[in-house]
Amino acid sequence: MLEVLMNIFEIQNIIMMFLGVTVGIIIGALPGLSTIMAIVVILPLTYGMDSVTGMYLLLGAYCGGTFGGSITAILINTPGTMASAATTLDGYPMAKNGKAADALKIALYSSVFGGIFSCIALLFFAPIIAGFAVKFGPAEFFALTIYGLTMVAGVSGKNLSKGIITACMGLGLATVGIDPIEGVPRLMFDQMQLLAGIKLVAVMLGIFALSECLLRATEKERHRDKSIKVGKADIKVLGIFKYWKNLLVSSIIGLYVGAVPGTGSAIGAYMSYDAAKNMSKNPEEFGNGSIEGVIAPETGNNATTGSALIPMLTLGIPGSAAVAVLMGALTMQNITPGPELFTKDTFWVYSIMLGLVVINVVLLVQGRLLTRVLVRITDLPFKVLVPAILTLCMLGAFSIRNSYFDIILMLMFTAVGYGLKYFRFPIPPMAIGFVLGKLAESNFRRALVMSDGKLSIFVTRPISLGIFILTIVMVGWPYLKKWMDKRKKEQVA
Amino acid sequence: MDKAHLKKDTIAMAVLVLLSILAYVFVIPNQIPETATFSDAGGVGSRTVPYMVVVVIGILSLGQVIKNLVLMKGMEEKKVLLTDDEKKEARVKLIKTLILYGLYVLFGLLFTYVGFAAAAIIVLPAILYLLGIREKGYYIGILSFAGITFVLFRYVLEVIVPLWSIGG
């Protein structure tokens, strides 16, 4: 444990945490740019780094991005990321009432509280789940990947079939390269650079970053109302912790939501907001600048950050689209997330889990120091960032393998991403399909080899059967609930 | 969704159906060799997952086409009357997007055949100008950013980024 702590506090790791959090907050604060984009844009910087140092950079962006959206949510009534959509409900009215600095301070402390609570849960639950998952074989892992793929339903928005289509596109992209079982080339179109498959980063940079710039660059800008001034905060830290019940309940909600694949920080935020309103002695204040209305969503959304890593680290299943990208980054560093990490690479996994606690402390420090500077971000036109993002993406794509081919791939996927967004196809399912595709296929085929080709292996092994039943319940439950609610209404009528 | 959006959506889905058929009939058989699939693996081989993927995409797209056609049949055509200014704005937006993508491609070409410096000096200010940014400070800022990023990648991360080069 001492070695792990000493490793965490090495100077290059601390620098990467600060850098990651800063980049995450900045990108998260810009409306329309997501936490995923923050991770994708700095992902190429991690290639030459030690895997732990690289993960600190990415996790810093992940945590910073989840908090960063609250800045524009409070100041211009436009969430920087979906995770902060619920913060606009009371954050912006607080700002209009001359309490912008208070709202920002509350958002920061609540985010850090939720983040640290989530990290403690990660430290406690992850080893337990990993200990259980060590018994899993290919059939169980295949069942888990199917469970993970059902989270497509959660990130598809209103159109589930479009989400499944883009997830299938991701699955298809994952088959490019050498077949891991039979060793034959697949879908390479005579390009030797595709021997090892399509690189995740090239796809993500095109699909998430550059295509988003194409869409947003020609839209009208939203700017801060100049009457909203950010002065000195009146509220003290103890004043925030007076609402300890709200902090605790929101953290628990965020923790649960983050660990369940298919949900995300936005759902954690809204559920926490609803719960806080129901629990509050002054529910009529919600929507008009209630402090509790800022505490709840900001605690809830950041409380998903640690718990979303639980299924990834223990089972190799990403808990959200952003974590799917983190998982892709790990695979590029030749680290395979899953239960074996806890037996074969205990140093690494505890460095990550404990490091995440430190990252949340860094978030607190950065937030306190940089709030006034970060507020200026809301005055920056998005159009100015387009060439900056292009520069980072081009250098990032090139640095994957010092090859121009990845730049070509990135530009191709920029067009694909733009087309998909134009026709309202959700993009996160593609990331999930791509990351889980290889895992799903190889475990499926290995399980069939073990069972001499019999599909019954997936239902005769009890853990595999249990996971499939859970998957069916998770997918079917919202429809069943809708039907039950409809019947109840009809009966009442 | 109104009828105009449904029409666009239907065309997109129809294209996906066509692409799925093409992939099933031509691309997969040509690009994935038929190997001796493991007889003790239920006949599952290299082509199985790619075939499954295109079949699912094809079926879902076809389903969406049929659903849209049924919905459109019951809908009245809503004449959306755009003013001349709105039509012009939409056209300008589309042209700007295409030019911006062209600048992305130009950056890639210059980066490959001439070097990072040429790509940054020519394309980045062109993007700012295209998007209507006129303040000199931003131009200086973006070129400085490009320089700092180059130094970061070249000397800190040790990625061999060509500053000037001839050929790919």
Short mmCIF file of C-alpha atoms in Angstrom, two decimals, chain A residues 35-36 38-62 198-205 208 309 312-313 316 318 320-337 341 348 352 400 431-432 434-436:
data_model
loop_
_atom_site.label_atom_id
_atom_site.label_comp_id
_atom_site.label_asym_id
_atom_site.label_seq_id
_atom_site.Cartn_x
_atom_site.Cartn_y
_atom_site.Cartn_z
CA THR A 35 -16.78 14.47 -21.37
CA ILE A 36 -16.11 11.81 -24.02
CA ALA A 38 -12.33 15.65 -23.44
CA ILE A 39 -11.05 12.08 -23.01
CA VAL A 40 -10.71 11.41 -26.75
CA VAL A 41 -8.80 14.62 -27.51
CA ILE A 42 -6.12 14.00 -24.88
CA LEU A 43 -6.00 10.23 -25.35
CA PRO A 44 -3.14 10.41 -27.90
CA LEU A 45 -0.99 12.17 -25.29
CA THR A 46 -0.94 8.95 -23.25
CA TYR A 47 0.78 6.74 -25.81
CA GLY A 48 4.32 7.29 -24.66
CA MET A 49 3.40 7.35 -20.98
CA ASP A 50 3.38 4.74 -18.28
CA SER A 51 -0.12 3.20 -18.16
CA VAL A 52 -0.84 4.51 -14.64
CA THR A 53 0.27 8.06 -15.51
CA GLY A 54 -1.77 7.95 -18.71
CA MET A 55 -4.85 6.78 -16.82
CA TYR A 56 -4.50 9.62 -14.32
CA LEU A 57 -4.56 12.07 -17.23
CA LEU A 58 -7.68 10.47 -18.68
CA LEU A 59 -9.46 10.02 -15.34
CA GLY A 60 -8.67 13.65 -14.54
CA ALA A 61 -10.41 14.65 -17.77
CA TYR A 62 -13.29 12.32 -16.94
CA ILE A 198 -8.90 -0.25 -36.87
CA LYS A 199 -7.45 1.88 -34.11
CA LEU A 200 -10.09 3.07 -31.66
CA VAL A 201 -8.55 6.51 -31.31
CA ALA A 202 -8.75 7.33 -35.03
CA VAL A 203 -12.45 6.41 -35.03
CA MET A 204 -13.22 8.31 -31.82
CA LEU A 205 -11.37 11.46 -32.87
CA PHE A 208 -16.77 12.48 -31.49
CA LEU A 309 -15.38 1.97 -13.13
CA MET A 312 -15.06 -2.02 -16.12
CA LEU A 313 -12.25 -2.96 -13.74
CA GLY A 316 -14.31 -5.74 -18.35
CA PRO A 318 -17.88 -0.45 -19.46
CA SER A 320 -21.00 4.11 -19.76
CA ALA A 321 -19.87 5.34 -23.16
CA ALA A 322 -17.13 7.50 -21.58
CA VAL A 323 -15.83 4.49 -19.67
CA ALA A 324 -15.95 2.50 -22.93
CA VAL A 325 -13.44 4.98 -24.36
CA LEU A 326 -11.29 4.67 -21.19
CA MET A 327 -11.41 0.92 -21.65
CA GLY A 328 -10.29 1.29 -25.25
CA ALA A 329 -7.36 3.36 -24.00
CA LEU A 330 -6.40 0.59 -21.57
CA THR A 331 -6.50 -2.00 -24.32
CA MET A 332 -4.09 0.15 -26.33
CA GLN A 333 -1.75 0.05 -23.35
CA ASN A 334 -2.04 -3.79 -23.41
CA ILE A 335 -4.00 -3.86 -20.20
CA THR A 336 -7.06 -6.09 -20.23
CA PRO A 337 -9.65 -4.97 -17.68
CA LEU A 341 -6.26 -7.44 -12.79
CA TRP A 348 -1.79 -1.18 -10.99
CA ILE A 352 -5.90 3.62 -10.23
CA ILE A 400 -0.98 6.47 -32.95
CA ALA A 431 -18.18 3.23 -29.14
CA ILE A 432 -19.72 0.55 -26.94
CA PHE A 434 -16.52 -1.27 -30.98
CA VAL A 435 -15.03 -1.79 -27.53
CA LEU A 436 -17.08 -4.87 -26.67
#
